[in-house]
Tab-separated table of C-alpha atoms in Angstrom:
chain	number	residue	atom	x	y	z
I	16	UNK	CA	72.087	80.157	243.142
I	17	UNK	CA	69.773	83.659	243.541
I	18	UNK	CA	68.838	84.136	247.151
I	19	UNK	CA	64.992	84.468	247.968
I	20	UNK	CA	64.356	85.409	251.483
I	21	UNK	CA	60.817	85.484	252.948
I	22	UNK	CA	59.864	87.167	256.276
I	23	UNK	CA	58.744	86.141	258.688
I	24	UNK	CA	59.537	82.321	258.754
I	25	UNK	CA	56.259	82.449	261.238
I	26	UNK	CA	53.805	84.154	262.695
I	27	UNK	CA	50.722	83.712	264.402
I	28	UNK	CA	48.169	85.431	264.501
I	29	UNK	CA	44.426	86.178	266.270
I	30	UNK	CA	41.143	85.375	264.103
I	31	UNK	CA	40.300	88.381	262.080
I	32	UNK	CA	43.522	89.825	261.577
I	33	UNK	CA	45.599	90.519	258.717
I	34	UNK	CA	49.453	89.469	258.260
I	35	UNK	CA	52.040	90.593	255.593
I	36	UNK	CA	54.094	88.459	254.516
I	37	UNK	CA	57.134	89.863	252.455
I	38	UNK	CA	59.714	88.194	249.558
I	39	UNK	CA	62.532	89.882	248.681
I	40	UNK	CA	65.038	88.780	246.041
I	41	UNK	CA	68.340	89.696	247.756
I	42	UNK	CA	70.598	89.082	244.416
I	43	UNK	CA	68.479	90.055	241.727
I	44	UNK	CA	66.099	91.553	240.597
I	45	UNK	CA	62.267	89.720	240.076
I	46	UNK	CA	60.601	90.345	236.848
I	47	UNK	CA	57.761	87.937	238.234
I	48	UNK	CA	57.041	86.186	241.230
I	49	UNK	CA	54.697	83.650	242.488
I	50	UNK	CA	53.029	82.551	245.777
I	51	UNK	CA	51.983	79.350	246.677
I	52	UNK	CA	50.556	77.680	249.876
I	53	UNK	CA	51.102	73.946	250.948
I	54	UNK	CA	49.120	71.992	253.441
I	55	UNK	CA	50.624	69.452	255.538
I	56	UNK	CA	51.975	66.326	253.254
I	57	UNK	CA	50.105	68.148	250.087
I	58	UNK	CA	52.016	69.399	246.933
I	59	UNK	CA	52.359	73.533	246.434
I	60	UNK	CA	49.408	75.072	245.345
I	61	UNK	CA	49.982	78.111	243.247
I	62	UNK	CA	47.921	81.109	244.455
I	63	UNK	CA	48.703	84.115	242.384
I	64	UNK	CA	51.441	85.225	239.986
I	65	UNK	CA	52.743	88.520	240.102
I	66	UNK	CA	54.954	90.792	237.640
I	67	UNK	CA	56.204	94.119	239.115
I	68	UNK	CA	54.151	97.462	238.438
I	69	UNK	CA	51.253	95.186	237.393
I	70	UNK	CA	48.202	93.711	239.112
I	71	UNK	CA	48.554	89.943	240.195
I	72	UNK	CA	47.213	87.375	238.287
I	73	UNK	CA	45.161	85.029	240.650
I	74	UNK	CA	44.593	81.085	240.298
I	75	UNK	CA	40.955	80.082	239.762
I	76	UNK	CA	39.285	80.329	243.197
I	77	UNK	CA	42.063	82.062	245.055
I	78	UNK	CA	39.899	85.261	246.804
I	79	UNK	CA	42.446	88.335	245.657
I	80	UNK	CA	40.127	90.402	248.227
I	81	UNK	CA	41.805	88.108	250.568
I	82	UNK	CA	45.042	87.378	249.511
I	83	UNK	CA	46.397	90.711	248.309
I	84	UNK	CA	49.456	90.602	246.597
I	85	UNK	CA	51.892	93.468	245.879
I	86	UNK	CA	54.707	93.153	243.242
I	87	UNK	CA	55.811	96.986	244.534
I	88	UNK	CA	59.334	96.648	243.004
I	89	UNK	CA	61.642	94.134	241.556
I	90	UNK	CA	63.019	92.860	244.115
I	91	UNK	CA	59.743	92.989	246.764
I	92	UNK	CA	56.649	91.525	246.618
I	93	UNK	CA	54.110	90.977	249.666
I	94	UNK	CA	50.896	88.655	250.483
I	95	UNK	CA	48.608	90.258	252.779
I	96	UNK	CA	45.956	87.470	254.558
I	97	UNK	CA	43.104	89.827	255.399
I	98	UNK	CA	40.803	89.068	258.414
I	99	UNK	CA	42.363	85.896	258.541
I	100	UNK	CA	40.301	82.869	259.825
I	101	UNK	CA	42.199	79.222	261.063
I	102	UNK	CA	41.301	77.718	257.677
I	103	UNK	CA	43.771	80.025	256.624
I	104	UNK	CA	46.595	78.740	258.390
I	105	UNK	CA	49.129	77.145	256.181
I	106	UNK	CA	52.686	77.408	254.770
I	107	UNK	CA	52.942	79.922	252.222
I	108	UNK	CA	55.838	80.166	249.774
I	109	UNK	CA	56.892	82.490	247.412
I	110	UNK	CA	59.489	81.776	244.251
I	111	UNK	CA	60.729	84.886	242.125
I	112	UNK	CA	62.585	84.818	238.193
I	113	UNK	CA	65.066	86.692	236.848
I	114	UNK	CA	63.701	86.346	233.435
I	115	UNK	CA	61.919	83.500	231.309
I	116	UNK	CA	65.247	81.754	230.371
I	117	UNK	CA	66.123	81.181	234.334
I	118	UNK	CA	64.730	78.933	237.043
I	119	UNK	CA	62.519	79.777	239.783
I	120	UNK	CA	64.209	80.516	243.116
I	121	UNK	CA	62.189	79.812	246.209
I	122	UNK	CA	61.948	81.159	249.342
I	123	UNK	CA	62.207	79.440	252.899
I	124	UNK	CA	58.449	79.626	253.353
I	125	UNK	CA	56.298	81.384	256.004
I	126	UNK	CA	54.768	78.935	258.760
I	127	UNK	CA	50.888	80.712	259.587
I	128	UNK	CA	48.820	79.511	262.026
I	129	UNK	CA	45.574	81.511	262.712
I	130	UNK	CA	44.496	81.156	266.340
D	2	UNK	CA	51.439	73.208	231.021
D	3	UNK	CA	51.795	69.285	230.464
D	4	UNK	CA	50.346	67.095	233.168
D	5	UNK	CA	53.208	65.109	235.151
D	6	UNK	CA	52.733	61.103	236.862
D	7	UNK	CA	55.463	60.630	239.443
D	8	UNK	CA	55.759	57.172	242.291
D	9	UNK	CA	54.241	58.824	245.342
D	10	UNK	CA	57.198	57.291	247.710
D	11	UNK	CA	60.684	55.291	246.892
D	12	UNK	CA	62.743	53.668	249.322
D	13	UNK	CA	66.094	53.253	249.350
D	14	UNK	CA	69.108	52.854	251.686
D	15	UNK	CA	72.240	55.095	251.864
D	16	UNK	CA	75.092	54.539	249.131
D	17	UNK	CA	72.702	53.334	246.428
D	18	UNK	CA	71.823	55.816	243.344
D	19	UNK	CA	67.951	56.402	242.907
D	20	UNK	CA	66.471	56.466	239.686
D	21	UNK	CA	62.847	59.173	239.964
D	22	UNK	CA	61.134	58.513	236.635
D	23	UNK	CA	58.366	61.312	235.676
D	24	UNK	CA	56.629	60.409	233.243
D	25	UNK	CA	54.852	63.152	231.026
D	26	UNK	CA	52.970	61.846	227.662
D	27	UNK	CA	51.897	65.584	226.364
D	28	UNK	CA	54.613	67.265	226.696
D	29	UNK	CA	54.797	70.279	224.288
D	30	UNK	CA	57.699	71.337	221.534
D	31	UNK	CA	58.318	73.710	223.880
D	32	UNK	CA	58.723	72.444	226.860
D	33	UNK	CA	61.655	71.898	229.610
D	34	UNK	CA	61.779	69.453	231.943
D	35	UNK	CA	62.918	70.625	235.623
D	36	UNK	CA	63.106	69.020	239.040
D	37	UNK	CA	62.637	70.316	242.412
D	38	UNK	CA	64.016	68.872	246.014
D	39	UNK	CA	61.738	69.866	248.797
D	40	UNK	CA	62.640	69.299	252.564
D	41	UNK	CA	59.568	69.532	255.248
D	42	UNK	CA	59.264	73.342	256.632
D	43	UNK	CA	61.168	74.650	253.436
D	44	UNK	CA	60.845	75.879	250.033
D	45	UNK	CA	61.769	74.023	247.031
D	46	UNK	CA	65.007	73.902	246.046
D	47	UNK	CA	65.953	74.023	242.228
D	48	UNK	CA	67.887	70.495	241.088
D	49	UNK	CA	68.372	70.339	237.191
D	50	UNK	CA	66.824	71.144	234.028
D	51	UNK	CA	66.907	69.353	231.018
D	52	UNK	CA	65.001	69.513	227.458
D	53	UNK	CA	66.330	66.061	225.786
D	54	UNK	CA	69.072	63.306	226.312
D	55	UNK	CA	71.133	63.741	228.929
D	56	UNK	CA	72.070	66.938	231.515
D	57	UNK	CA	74.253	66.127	234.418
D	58	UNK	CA	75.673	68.852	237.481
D	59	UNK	CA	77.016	68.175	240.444
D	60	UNK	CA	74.442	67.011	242.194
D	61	UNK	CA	71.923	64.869	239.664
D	62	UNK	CA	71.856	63.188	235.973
D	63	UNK	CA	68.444	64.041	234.492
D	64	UNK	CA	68.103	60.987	231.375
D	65	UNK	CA	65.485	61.935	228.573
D	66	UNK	CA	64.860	59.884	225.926
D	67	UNK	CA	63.938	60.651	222.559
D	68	UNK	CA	60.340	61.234	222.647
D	69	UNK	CA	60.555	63.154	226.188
D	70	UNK	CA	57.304	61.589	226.930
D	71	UNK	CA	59.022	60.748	230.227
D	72	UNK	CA	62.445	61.689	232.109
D	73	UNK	CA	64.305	60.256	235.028
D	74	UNK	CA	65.951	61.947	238.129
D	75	UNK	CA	68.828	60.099	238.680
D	76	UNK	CA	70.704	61.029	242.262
D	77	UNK	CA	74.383	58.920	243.025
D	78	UNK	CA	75.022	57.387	245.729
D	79	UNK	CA	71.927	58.807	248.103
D	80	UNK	CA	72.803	59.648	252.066
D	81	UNK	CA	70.209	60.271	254.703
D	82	UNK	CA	70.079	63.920	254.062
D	83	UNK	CA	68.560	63.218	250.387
D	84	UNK	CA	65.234	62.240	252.162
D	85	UNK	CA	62.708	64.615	250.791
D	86	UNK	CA	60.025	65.282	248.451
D	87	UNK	CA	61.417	65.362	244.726
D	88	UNK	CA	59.121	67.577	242.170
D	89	UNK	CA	59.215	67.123	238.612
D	90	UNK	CA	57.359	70.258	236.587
D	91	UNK	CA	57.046	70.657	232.917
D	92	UNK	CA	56.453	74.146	230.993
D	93	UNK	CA	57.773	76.448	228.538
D	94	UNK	CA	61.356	77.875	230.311
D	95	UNK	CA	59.847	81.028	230.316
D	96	UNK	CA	57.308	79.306	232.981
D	97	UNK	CA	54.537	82.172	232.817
D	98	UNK	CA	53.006	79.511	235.686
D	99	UNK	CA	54.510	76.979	237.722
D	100	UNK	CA	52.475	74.245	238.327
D	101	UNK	CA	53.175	71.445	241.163
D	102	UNK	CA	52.314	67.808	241.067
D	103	UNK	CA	52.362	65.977	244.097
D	104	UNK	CA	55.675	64.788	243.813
D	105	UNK	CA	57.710	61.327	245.112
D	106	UNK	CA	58.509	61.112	248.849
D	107	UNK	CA	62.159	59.587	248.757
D	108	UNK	CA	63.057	57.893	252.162
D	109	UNK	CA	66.917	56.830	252.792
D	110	UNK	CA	67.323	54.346	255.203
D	111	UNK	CA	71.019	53.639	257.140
């Protein structure tokens, strides 16, 4: 299957900062792309949905002044946590489509832990 | 996007094949059935997708009957390393949203 690669796999990160998280689509190119988060032993929550050269669309009460999301090209999209606090911490994943006739590839996820 | 009922956990012991039923009354003309595997620490992993009677691959059977108002995962012969979190998701296959339920812990035991 397509290869979705997210980066980092962790970070961590001081109270008040902001971290970028990046997914790239290394075999294809993304016309859309999502973003979830998961708490420990919870199901994925989807967070925003994002198709390239247009803004994200956000899931009711997911704070897009928070979580910015940038669908830059089709085969990058990013997830910046700004001024993060330790509520924040979580894994976050990203999937990406070819098109609407092909499953979602996902990436590895991205461990954050606000300290 | 149709709302999905899945077993929270299943047991079951290596060698035996494990029947995941989903069951998902409102499911729309449009609609395709499609199952994730999730390990801890990782995304989810894409397993088979199905829209009625019967799809098989190389790794799962995916059984819906006639009125698709349910489906069943069915895995062969499970080892240890099928222990993970199995996700069943229903929506257009053009998914303009992909929506998670909480999905059925599957724990293989030696």
């Amino acid at each position: 299957g397509a290869v979705v690669s997210q980066h980092p796999s962790w970070v961590i990160c001081k109270s008040g900062t902001s971290v970028k998280i990046e997914c790239r689509s290394l075999d294809f190119q993304a016309t859309t792309m999502f973003w979830y988060r998961q708490f420990p032993k919870k199901s994925l929550m989807l967070m925003a949905t994002s198709n390239e050269g247009s803004k994200a669309t956000y899931e009711q009460g997911v704070e897009k002044d928070k979580f910015l999301i940038n669908h830059a090209s089709l085969t990058l999209s990013t997830l910046t946590v700004t001024s993060a606090h330790p509520e924040d911490s979580s894994f976050y994943i990203c999937s990406a489509k070819l098109d609407r006739n092909t499953e979602a590839f996902f990436g590895q996820g991205t461990r954050l832990t606000v300290v | 996007l149709a709302k999905t009922t899945q077993p929270i956990s299943m047991d079951s012991y290596e060698g035996q094949e494990v029947n995941i039923t989903c069951s998902h009354n409102n499911i729309a003309t449009n609609d395709y059935i499609t199952w994730y595997q999730q390990f801890p620490s990782q995304g989810p992993r894409f397993i088979i997708q199905g829209y009625k009677t019967k799809v098989t691959n190389e790794v799962a059977s995916l059984f819906i009957p006639a009125d698709r108002k349910s489906s069943t995962l069915s895995l062969p012969r499970v080892s240890l390393s099928d222990t993970a979190v199995y996700y069943c998701l229903v929506g257009d296959k053009g998914y303009s949203t992909l929506t998670f339920g909480k999905g059925t812990m599957l724990l293989v035991s030696p």
